[in-house]
Amino acid sequence: MTVLAEYKLANAAKVLCADAVANDAVFSGVSIDTRTLRPGELFIALLGPNFDGHEYLQEALAKGAVAAVVNQKLNNLALTQLEVGDTRQALRELAQARREAFKGQVVGLTGSNGKTTVKELIALTLKCKGKVLATEGNLNNDIGLPLTMLHLQNDESFAVIEMGANHFGEIELLSNIAQPDVALITNAGAAHLEGFGDVKGVAKAKAEIFTGLKPHGIAVINADDEYATHWQQVARDFSQIRFAIDVDTAEIRASDLVLGADHSEFILHTPKDSTTIYLPVSGKHNVSNALAAAAVAYALRIGMQEIKQALESFSPVKGRLNFLRISAASLIIDDSYNANYDSTRSAINVLARQTGLKMLVLGDMLESGSSAVQLHETIGHLAKEKGIDELLGFGELSQAAVDAFGNTGKHFSSQQALVKYVKNKSQGDITVLV
C-alpha cells in the first residue's frame, strides 16, 4: 500500500489512484468543513443525506485550500481537484495511508462506558515517553477517526484512538483504518441498543476492534465484564492483558478499595510491582477506568512510578462526574455528557456516598431500544434503594423512572420549572446529580 509520509498532493493522488498532479504542491492538513478550513489544507468534499461538500468548492478556494478531493470535477474552478469515486472512502484511504507511515504506536479503544475518560488517562500515562495524539471530543466515528489519524505528526510517539459505533461493522471499519498495536475494550453495557438489539450484540460489536489489531499486537480486556471470555476467545491469536477489580487472576488488578465521596484509593497490582493509588475521582467504575489505562501502559512498558504519577494527576473530563461546589454546603455533580443506563447507575452510586439531601435530576437515556421504559424504571428503583431523597425527571422516558421512584419523585414538562425547583432547594446541605 502507498503510504502518506509527507503531505504532498502527488502522494495523495497516488494513494487515491487519482490523476497525477504535475506540481510539487504540499498541503498542511485535511479539512471537510469550509467553516474551519485553514489556508494550505486539502479540502475533501463529502456527500451526506443533507449536505454536499461540492457546493462549497468555491468557498474552499477563497479560504486558501491547496486542492480538493471531489466525486466530480467542477469546471472553470482555479483549484486543483483530485477526482475519486467516493470522497468518504477517499478520506479513509488517506487516513490509512497516514497510519502506514506512522512509526509510533497506536492504542485503539472502545466500550459502552468510560471511553473518553480512559482515553485521557492513557494519554496521560504515555506522555512520560513522548508526544501523544489523542482523539478530540467525540471524533470517534467513520469521519472523525480518519480526520484524527490525518493529524498524526512524525514527531509523535503514540496515538490514542477512540472508536464508537451505533451499528455492526463500524468498529471493524475503524480498527482497520487505525491498525492499533494495543486494542482495549473497556466494557459492554446498555448503550446504543437500537443498533445492536441487546447487550450481547453490543459485546459482539466491541470485539470487532481486534480485526485491525497488528499481528504482534496486544488485546487488553476487562476481566470483570460478563463478556470477557467471549472477547478472549475472539482475540485468541493475540497476546492478552486482563484488568479487573474482582478477578484475582487478572494481570492488572486493584485491591483494598476505599471509595470516598470525591476520590478513590486502591492498591494497583501488576505482574512486576504493586503500589497505592490515590485517584482524584470517585466511583468503582473510575477505578476500573484507571486499571484499563494502567493495563495499556503496562503493555507499552511504562513503569509503575510513571503510571502512579499519571493516575494521581488526572482531572475529570467535562460532563463526567465533575464536582462543582456552589456553596459551603451545596454541591452539583455534573455527569450530563451522553448518559446511558450503566453510566447513570455508576453516577447514582457516587451520589449515594454524599452527605445531606441527595437529589437526582434525570433526563431521557436515549438509544435504549425496546427496553427503554424498563431501563428507566430500574433506574428509579435503584435510586430509591440507594437512599436518594428526590428524583426529578425531564423527558418522556424519565416519567417511568419517576413513577418507579415513588412519592418524592417529580416530573417536569418545562426545563425552566425544573431549574427553578432545584434553585429553591439548593440553599442547605444538598448534592444534586445532573
Short mmCIF file of C-alpha atoms in Angstrom, two decimals:
data_model
loop_
_atom_site.label_atom_id
_atom_site.label_comp_id
_atom_site.label_asym_id
_atom_site.label_seq_id
_atom_site.Cartn_x
_atom_site.Cartn_y
_atom_site.Cartn_z
CA MET A 1 0.00 0.00 0.00
CA THR A 2 1.15 3.56 -0.75
CA VAL A 3 1.99 5.41 2.46
CA LEU A 4 1.46 9.09 3.13
CA ALA A 5 4.77 10.01 4.75
CA GLU A 6 4.63 13.60 3.51
CA TYR A 7 1.65 15.80 2.78
CA LYS A 8 2.31 16.25 -0.92
CA LEU A 9 -0.54 16.40 -3.43
CA ALA A 10 1.32 13.99 -5.67
CA ASN A 11 1.43 11.46 -2.82
CA ALA A 12 -2.28 11.95 -2.08
CA ALA A 13 -3.13 11.47 -5.75
CA LYS A 14 -1.15 8.23 -5.79
CA VAL A 15 -2.91 6.93 -2.66
CA LEU A 16 -6.31 7.73 -4.19
CA CYS A 17 -5.45 6.49 -7.70
CA ALA A 18 -6.45 9.93 -8.99
CA ASP A 19 -4.92 11.69 -11.97
CA ALA A 20 -1.27 12.55 -11.37
CA VAL A 21 -0.51 16.03 -10.07
CA ALA A 22 2.13 17.86 -12.08
CA ASN A 23 3.30 20.31 -9.41
CA ASP A 24 5.13 19.78 -6.11
CA ALA A 25 2.41 21.39 -4.00
CA VAL A 26 2.13 20.36 -0.37
CA PHE A 27 -0.83 20.58 1.98
CA SER A 28 -0.71 21.28 5.71
CA GLY A 29 -3.68 19.15 6.71
CA VAL A 30 -7.12 17.93 5.69
CA SER A 31 -10.49 19.64 6.12
CA ILE A 32 -14.07 18.60 5.41
CA ASP A 33 -15.67 21.87 6.56
CA THR A 34 -15.03 25.25 4.93
CA ARG A 35 -16.09 26.99 8.16
CA THR A 36 -12.93 25.72 9.87
CA LEU A 37 -10.70 25.26 6.81
CA ARG A 38 -7.29 26.90 7.13
CA PRO A 39 -5.11 28.15 4.27
CA GLY A 40 -2.91 25.41 2.86
CA GLU A 41 -5.24 22.50 3.66
CA LEU A 42 -6.68 19.84 1.37
CA PHE A 43 -10.48 20.05 1.22
CA ILE A 44 -12.48 16.82 0.91
CA ALA A 45 -15.98 17.37 -0.48
CA LEU A 46 -18.04 14.82 1.44
CA LEU A 47 -21.57 13.87 0.49
CA GLY A 48 -24.28 13.25 3.08
CA PRO A 49 -28.07 12.94 3.33
CA ASN A 50 -28.43 16.67 3.98
CA PHE A 51 -25.25 18.21 2.58
CA ASP A 52 -22.95 18.22 -0.42
CA GLY A 53 -19.40 19.45 0.06
CA HIS A 54 -19.13 20.12 -3.68
CA GLU A 55 -21.36 23.16 -3.16
CA TYR A 56 -18.54 24.72 -1.13
CA LEU A 57 -15.63 24.29 -3.54
CA GLN A 58 -15.60 27.98 -4.46
CA GLU A 59 -15.54 28.88 -0.76
CA ALA A 60 -12.73 26.39 -0.17
CA LEU A 61 -10.71 28.10 -2.89
CA ALA A 62 -11.42 31.53 -1.41
CA LYS A 63 -10.28 30.34 2.02
CA GLY A 64 -6.95 29.12 0.69
CA ALA A 65 -7.41 25.40 0.10
CA VAL A 66 -4.48 23.94 -1.86
CA ALA A 67 -6.70 21.40 -3.62
CA ALA A 68 -9.93 19.45 -3.25
CA VAL A 69 -10.90 15.79 -3.39
CA VAL A 70 -14.14 15.52 -5.35
CA ASN A 71 -16.54 12.96 -6.81
CA GLN A 72 -16.78 15.03 -9.97
CA LYS A 73 -14.61 17.92 -11.08
CA LEU A 74 -16.14 21.37 -11.26
CA ASN A 75 -15.24 23.14 -14.48
CA ASN A 76 -13.80 26.65 -14.55
CA LEU A 77 -12.53 26.44 -10.97
CA ALA A 78 -8.94 27.54 -10.42
CA LEU A 79 -8.34 24.83 -7.85
CA THR A 80 -6.55 21.51 -8.26
CA GLN A 81 -9.15 18.75 -7.99
CA LEU A 82 -8.45 15.07 -7.31
CA GLU A 83 -11.38 13.12 -8.74
CA VAL A 84 -12.35 9.87 -6.99
CA GLY A 85 -15.34 7.55 -6.97
CA ASP A 86 -16.28 8.15 -3.32
CA THR A 87 -14.93 11.06 -1.28
CA ARG A 88 -15.79 9.42 2.06
CA GLN A 89 -13.81 6.35 1.06
CA ALA A 90 -11.01 8.67 -0.08
CA LEU A 91 -10.88 10.18 3.42
CA ARG A 92 -10.47 6.68 4.87
CA GLU A 93 -7.79 5.73 2.37
CA LEU A 94 -5.74 8.84 3.12
CA ALA A 95 -6.05 8.14 6.85
CA GLN A 96 -4.96 4.54 6.41
CA ALA A 97 -2.00 5.63 4.29
CA ARG A 98 -1.02 8.10 7.01
CA ARG A 99 -1.24 5.30 9.58
CA GLU A 100 1.05 3.13 7.45
CA ALA A 101 3.65 5.90 7.52
CA PHE A 102 3.40 6.44 11.31
CA LYS A 103 6.36 4.97 13.15
CA GLY A 104 4.88 5.34 16.63
CA GLN A 105 2.44 3.05 18.45
CA VAL A 106 -1.33 3.26 18.23
CA VAL A 107 -3.74 2.41 21.04
CA GLY A 108 -7.31 1.74 19.95
CA LEU A 109 -10.12 1.63 22.49
CA THR A 110 -13.83 1.04 22.50
CA GLY A 111 -16.55 0.25 25.05
CA SER A 112 -20.01 1.27 26.19
CA ASN A 113 -18.81 3.42 29.07
CA GLY A 114 -15.65 5.19 30.08
CA LYS A 115 -14.06 5.52 26.63
CA THR A 116 -13.27 9.22 26.88
CA THR A 117 -12.10 9.06 30.49
CA VAL A 118 -9.89 6.05 29.73
CA LYS A 119 -8.58 7.76 26.60
CA GLU A 120 -7.46 10.76 28.66
CA LEU A 121 -5.95 8.52 31.35
CA ILE A 122 -3.99 6.55 28.75
CA ALA A 123 -2.71 9.72 27.09
CA LEU A 124 -1.60 10.98 30.50
CA THR A 125 0.37 7.80 31.24
CA LEU A 126 2.08 7.80 27.83
CA LYS A 127 3.20 11.43 27.88
CA CYS A 128 6.18 10.48 30.02
CA LYS A 129 7.61 8.62 26.99
CA GLY A 130 6.89 11.08 24.19
CA LYS A 131 4.34 13.20 22.37
CA VAL A 132 0.81 11.80 22.24
CA LEU A 133 -2.03 12.41 19.80
CA ALA A 134 -5.45 11.60 21.28
CA THR A 135 -8.93 11.71 19.79
CA GLU A 136 -10.50 15.11 20.43
CA GLY A 137 -14.04 15.28 21.77
CA ASN A 138 -16.26 12.62 20.23
CA LEU A 139 -14.48 12.33 16.86
CA ASN A 140 -14.75 8.56 17.07
CA ASN A 141 -16.83 7.62 14.01
CA ASP A 142 -16.07 6.91 10.36
CA ILE A 143 -15.41 10.59 9.69
CA GLY A 144 -13.89 11.71 12.99
CA LEU A 145 -11.41 8.83 13.31
CA PRO A 146 -9.86 9.31 9.83
CA LEU A 147 -9.54 13.04 10.50
CA THR A 148 -7.76 12.25 13.76
CA MET A 149 -5.37 9.86 12.00
CA LEU A 150 -4.59 12.57 9.46
CA HIS A 151 -3.39 14.78 12.32
CA LEU A 152 -0.57 12.34 13.10
CA GLN A 153 2.80 14.09 13.19
CA ASN A 154 6.19 12.49 12.57
CA ASP A 155 7.49 13.53 16.00
CA GLU A 156 4.66 11.85 17.91
CA SER A 157 5.37 8.59 19.71
CA PHE A 158 1.81 7.48 20.42
CA ALA A 159 -1.74 7.88 19.18
CA VAL A 160 -4.71 7.07 21.42
CA ILE A 161 -7.71 6.50 19.18
CA GLU A 162 -11.27 6.18 20.45
CA MET A 163 -13.77 4.12 18.43
CA GLY A 164 -17.53 4.44 18.77
CA ALA A 165 -20.34 2.72 16.93
CA ASN A 166 -24.10 2.50 16.64
CA HIS A 167 -24.27 -0.43 14.20
CA PHE A 168 -22.44 -3.65 13.41
CA GLY A 169 -19.36 -3.39 11.22
CA GLU A 170 -18.48 0.17 12.21
CA ILE A 171 -15.75 -0.69 14.72
CA GLU A 172 -14.28 -3.22 12.28
CA LEU A 173 -14.00 -0.45 9.70
CA LEU A 174 -12.41 1.94 12.19
CA SER A 175 -9.98 -0.65 13.54
CA ASN A 176 -8.77 -1.48 10.04
CA ILE A 177 -8.01 2.20 9.49
CA ALA A 178 -6.26 2.72 12.84
CA GLN A 179 -4.46 -0.65 12.90
CA PRO A 180 -3.78 -0.49 16.66
CA ASP A 181 -0.75 -2.02 18.34
CA VAL A 182 -2.84 -2.29 21.51
CA ALA A 183 -6.63 -2.77 21.39
CA LEU A 184 -8.74 -2.23 24.52
CA ILE A 185 -12.39 -2.95 25.34
CA THR A 186 -13.47 -1.10 28.49
CA ASN A 187 -16.84 -2.89 28.91
CA ALA A 188 -20.15 -3.75 27.26
CA GLY A 189 -23.36 -2.22 28.53
CA ALA A 190 -26.82 -0.96 27.65
CA ALA A 191 -25.77 1.76 25.21
CA HIS A 192 -26.84 2.15 21.56
CA LEU A 193 -29.22 -0.78 21.96
CA GLU A 194 -31.26 0.41 19.00
CA GLY A 195 -28.38 -0.54 16.72
CA PHE A 196 -27.34 -3.78 18.44
CA GLY A 197 -30.53 -5.26 19.87
CA ASP A 198 -29.20 -6.19 23.30
CA VAL A 199 -26.02 -6.10 25.39
CA LYS A 200 -24.84 -9.36 23.82
CA GLY A 201 -24.98 -7.61 20.46
CA VAL A 202 -23.05 -4.67 21.92
CA ALA A 203 -20.34 -7.05 23.17
CA LYS A 204 -20.10 -8.71 19.77
CA ALA A 205 -19.69 -5.32 18.08
CA LYS A 206 -16.98 -4.23 20.53
CA ALA A 207 -14.96 -7.36 19.68
CA GLU A 208 -14.61 -6.04 16.13
CA ILE A 209 -11.74 -3.88 17.41
CA PHE A 210 -9.48 -6.93 17.26
CA THR A 211 -9.91 -7.26 13.48
CA GLY A 212 -7.46 -4.43 12.83
CA LEU A 213 -5.01 -5.28 15.61
CA LYS A 214 -1.43 -5.60 14.36
CA PRO A 215 -0.19 -9.23 14.08
CA HIS A 216 2.02 -8.87 17.15
CA GLY A 217 -0.44 -6.59 18.94
CA ILE A 218 -1.83 -6.88 22.45
CA ALA A 219 -5.51 -7.24 23.38
CA VAL A 220 -6.47 -5.57 26.68
CA ILE A 221 -9.67 -6.97 28.18
CA ASN A 222 -11.84 -6.13 31.20
CA ALA A 223 -11.94 -9.45 33.06
CA ASP A 224 -14.75 -8.17 35.29
CA ASP A 225 -17.09 -7.86 32.32
CA GLU A 226 -19.69 -10.54 31.65
CA TYR A 227 -18.38 -10.91 28.09
CA ALA A 228 -14.67 -11.14 28.92
CA THR A 229 -14.50 -14.82 27.97
CA HIS A 230 -16.04 -14.07 24.58
CA TRP A 231 -13.51 -11.31 23.92
CA GLN A 232 -10.63 -13.54 24.98
CA GLN A 233 -11.82 -16.16 22.51
CA VAL A 234 -12.11 -13.62 19.68
CA ALA A 235 -8.59 -12.34 20.47
CA ARG A 236 -7.12 -15.82 20.97
CA ASP A 237 -4.42 -15.25 18.33
CA PHE A 238 -3.00 -12.24 20.20
CA SER A 239 -1.15 -11.64 23.44
CA GLN A 240 -3.62 -10.59 26.13
CA ILE A 241 -3.56 -8.50 29.28
CA ARG A 242 -6.59 -8.57 31.56
CA PHE A 243 -7.54 -5.97 34.15
CA ALA A 244 -10.05 -6.39 36.95
CA ILE A 245 -11.22 -5.42 40.40
CA ASP A 246 -12.99 -8.68 41.22
CA VAL A 247 -10.90 -11.26 39.33
CA ASP A 248 -7.76 -12.13 41.28
CA THR A 249 -6.06 -13.85 38.34
CA ALA A 250 -6.06 -10.72 36.15
CA GLU A 251 -2.62 -9.40 35.27
CA ILE A 252 -3.58 -5.85 36.26
CA ARG A 253 -5.86 -5.62 39.28
CA ALA A 254 -6.94 -3.49 42.21
CA SER A 255 -7.31 -4.47 45.84
CA ASP A 256 -8.13 -2.73 49.12
CA LEU A 257 -10.56 -0.27 47.54
CA VAL A 258 -11.64 2.77 49.55
CA LEU A 259 -14.33 4.77 47.73
CA GLY A 260 -14.60 8.29 49.09
CA ALA A 261 -17.12 10.99 48.27
CA ASP A 262 -14.78 12.66 45.77
CA HIS A 263 -11.84 10.27 45.38
CA SER A 264 -10.86 6.60 45.34
CA GLU A 265 -7.92 4.73 46.86
CA PHE A 266 -6.66 1.27 45.98
CA ILE A 267 -3.57 -0.87 45.60
CA LEU A 268 -2.58 -1.35 41.98
CA HIS A 269 -1.01 -4.72 41.19
CA THR A 270 0.92 -5.65 38.04
CA PRO A 271 2.96 -8.81 37.40
CA LYS A 272 6.05 -6.84 38.40
CA ASP A 273 5.02 -4.48 41.19
CA SER A 274 2.36 -3.05 43.49
CA THR A 275 1.69 0.48 44.70
CA THR A 276 -1.02 2.54 46.38
CA ILE A 277 -3.00 4.84 44.07
CA TYR A 278 -4.91 7.94 45.21
CA LEU A 279 -7.30 8.60 42.33
CA PRO A 280 -8.86 12.10 42.40
CA VAL A 281 -12.23 10.87 41.07
CA SER A 282 -14.91 8.84 42.80
CA GLY A 283 -16.57 5.56 41.92
CA LYS A 284 -15.73 1.92 41.41
CA HIS A 285 -16.21 2.44 37.67
CA ASN A 286 -13.43 5.03 37.70
CA VAL A 287 -11.12 2.55 39.43
CA SER A 288 -11.87 0.22 36.53
CA ASN A 289 -11.10 3.05 34.11
CA ALA A 290 -7.77 3.61 35.85
CA LEU A 291 -6.97 -0.11 35.65
CA ALA A 292 -7.70 -0.07 31.91
CA ALA A 293 -5.24 2.77 31.43
CA ALA A 294 -2.67 1.04 33.64
CA ALA A 295 -3.03 -2.16 31.60
CA VAL A 296 -2.38 -0.31 28.35
CA ALA A 297 0.58 1.49 29.90
CA TYR A 298 1.96 -1.82 31.17
CA ALA A 299 1.56 -3.31 27.68
CA LEU A 300 3.64 -0.42 26.33
CA ARG A 301 6.30 -0.89 29.03
CA ILE A 302 5.56 2.20 31.07
CA GLY A 303 6.94 1.91 34.60
CA MET A 304 4.86 1.75 37.78
CA GLN A 305 6.01 5.14 39.07
CA GLU A 306 5.05 6.82 35.80
CA ILE A 307 1.65 5.10 35.90
CA LYS A 308 1.09 6.17 39.51
CA GLN A 309 2.05 9.78 38.79
CA ALA A 310 -0.27 9.96 35.79
CA LEU A 311 -3.30 8.43 37.52
CA GLU A 312 -2.92 10.62 40.58
CA SER A 313 -2.70 13.81 38.48
CA PHE A 314 -5.87 13.11 36.49
CA SER A 315 -8.60 15.76 36.19
CA PRO A 316 -12.14 14.59 35.35
CA VAL A 317 -13.41 15.01 31.81
CA LYS A 318 -16.05 17.74 31.46
CA GLY A 319 -19.57 16.40 31.96
CA ARG A 320 -18.39 13.19 33.61
CA LEU A 321 -18.74 13.33 37.39
CA ASN A 322 -17.40 16.87 37.71
CA PHE A 323 -17.79 18.12 41.29
CA LEU A 324 -18.94 21.76 41.24
CA ARG A 325 -19.10 23.37 44.68
CA ILE A 326 -21.69 26.19 44.62
CA SER A 327 -21.56 26.94 48.36
CA ALA A 328 -20.01 25.52 51.51
CA ALA A 329 -22.86 23.00 51.81
CA SER A 330 -24.18 22.71 48.25
CA LEU A 331 -22.63 20.53 45.54
CA ILE A 332 -23.53 19.80 41.93
CA ILE A 333 -22.19 16.63 40.31
CA ASP A 334 -22.19 17.15 36.57
CA ASP A 335 -22.49 13.82 34.75
CA SER A 336 -24.56 15.21 31.91
CA TYR A 337 -22.49 14.10 28.92
CA ASN A 338 -24.34 11.45 26.90
CA ALA A 339 -25.65 9.44 29.85
CA ASN A 340 -26.76 5.84 29.38
CA TYR A 341 -28.07 3.15 31.73
CA ASP A 342 -24.73 1.91 33.05
CA SER A 343 -23.14 5.33 33.45
CA THR A 344 -26.26 6.52 35.29
CA ARG A 345 -26.06 3.54 37.68
CA SER A 346 -22.42 4.39 38.41
CA ALA A 347 -23.26 8.05 38.99
CA ILE A 348 -26.07 7.13 41.42
CA ASN A 349 -23.57 5.10 43.45
CA VAL A 350 -21.37 8.20 43.70
CA LEU A 351 -24.35 10.37 44.69
CA ALA A 352 -25.31 7.87 47.40
CA ARG A 353 -21.96 8.43 49.17
CA GLN A 354 -22.57 12.17 49.61
CA THR A 355 -23.94 13.82 52.75
CA GLY A 356 -27.11 15.84 53.19
CA LEU A 357 -30.08 15.87 50.83
CA LYS A 358 -29.37 13.84 47.69
CA MET A 359 -31.21 14.84 44.51
CA LEU A 360 -31.05 13.13 41.11
CA VAL A 361 -32.01 15.13 38.01
CA LEU A 362 -32.66 12.64 35.21
CA GLY A 363 -33.26 13.22 31.52
CA ASP A 364 -34.12 10.55 28.98
CA MET A 365 -31.45 7.91 28.39
CA LEU A 366 -31.64 7.74 24.62
CA GLU A 367 -30.85 4.85 22.25
CA SER A 368 -32.09 2.35 24.84
CA GLY A 369 -34.01 0.32 22.26
CA SER A 370 -37.08 -1.74 23.12
CA SER A 371 -36.01 -1.90 26.79
CA ALA A 372 -36.15 1.87 27.25
CA VAL A 373 -39.10 2.01 29.66
CA GLN A 374 -37.84 -0.94 31.69
CA LEU A 375 -34.34 0.56 32.00
CA HIS A 376 -35.76 3.86 33.22
CA GLU A 377 -37.93 2.03 35.76
CA THR A 378 -34.85 0.15 37.00
CA ILE A 379 -33.01 3.45 37.48
CA GLY A 380 -35.93 4.76 39.54
CA HIS A 381 -35.92 1.67 41.77
CA LEU A 382 -32.12 1.81 42.15
CA ALA A 383 -32.17 5.47 43.17
CA LYS A 384 -34.74 4.69 45.87
CA GLU A 385 -32.76 1.67 47.12
CA LYS A 386 -29.57 3.76 47.34
CA GLY A 387 -31.22 6.33 49.58
CA ILE A 388 -31.59 9.15 47.07
CA ASP A 389 -34.05 11.66 48.52
CA GLU A 390 -35.58 13.13 45.36
CA LEU A 391 -35.70 12.18 41.69
CA LEU A 392 -36.60 14.91 39.22
CA GLY A 393 -37.41 13.80 35.69
CA PHE A 394 -37.46 15.71 32.42
CA GLY A 395 -38.39 13.99 29.17
CA GLU A 396 -40.96 11.40 28.18
CA LEU A 397 -38.98 8.31 29.20
CA SER A 398 -37.91 9.72 32.56
CA GLN A 399 -41.56 9.54 33.67
CA ALA A 400 -41.07 5.78 34.11
CA ALA A 401 -38.16 6.43 36.49
CA VAL A 402 -40.17 8.98 38.46
CA ASP A 403 -43.11 6.58 38.82
CA ALA A 404 -40.83 3.76 39.96
CA PHE A 405 -39.08 6.04 42.45
CA GLY A 406 -42.29 6.84 44.33
CA ASN A 407 -43.81 9.77 46.15
CA THR A 408 -40.73 12.04 46.29
CA GLY A 409 -40.27 11.78 42.54
CA LYS A 410 -41.38 14.72 40.40
CA HIS A 411 -41.71 15.01 36.64
CA PHE A 412 -41.33 18.32 34.84
CA SER A 413 -42.57 19.22 31.37
CA SER A 414 -40.67 22.51 31.47
CA GLN A 415 -36.90 22.79 31.87
CA GLN A 416 -37.33 26.24 33.36
CA ALA A 417 -39.65 24.90 36.06
CA LEU A 418 -37.17 22.14 36.90
CA VAL A 419 -34.28 24.60 37.20
CA LYS A 420 -36.39 26.89 39.41
CA TYR A 421 -37.28 23.98 41.70
CA VAL A 422 -33.63 22.94 42.07
CA LYS A 423 -32.53 26.52 42.78
CA ASN A 424 -35.13 26.87 45.53
CA LYS A 425 -33.87 23.63 47.11
CA SER A 426 -30.17 24.46 46.84
CA GLN A 427 -29.80 26.56 49.96
CA GLY A 428 -28.94 23.92 52.55
CA ASP A 429 -26.78 20.80 52.70
CA ILE A 430 -27.56 19.25 49.32
CA THR A 431 -25.92 17.37 46.47
CA VAL A 432 -27.54 17.48 43.04
CA LEU A 433 -26.55 14.93 40.40
CA VAL A 434 -27.33 16.15 36.89
#
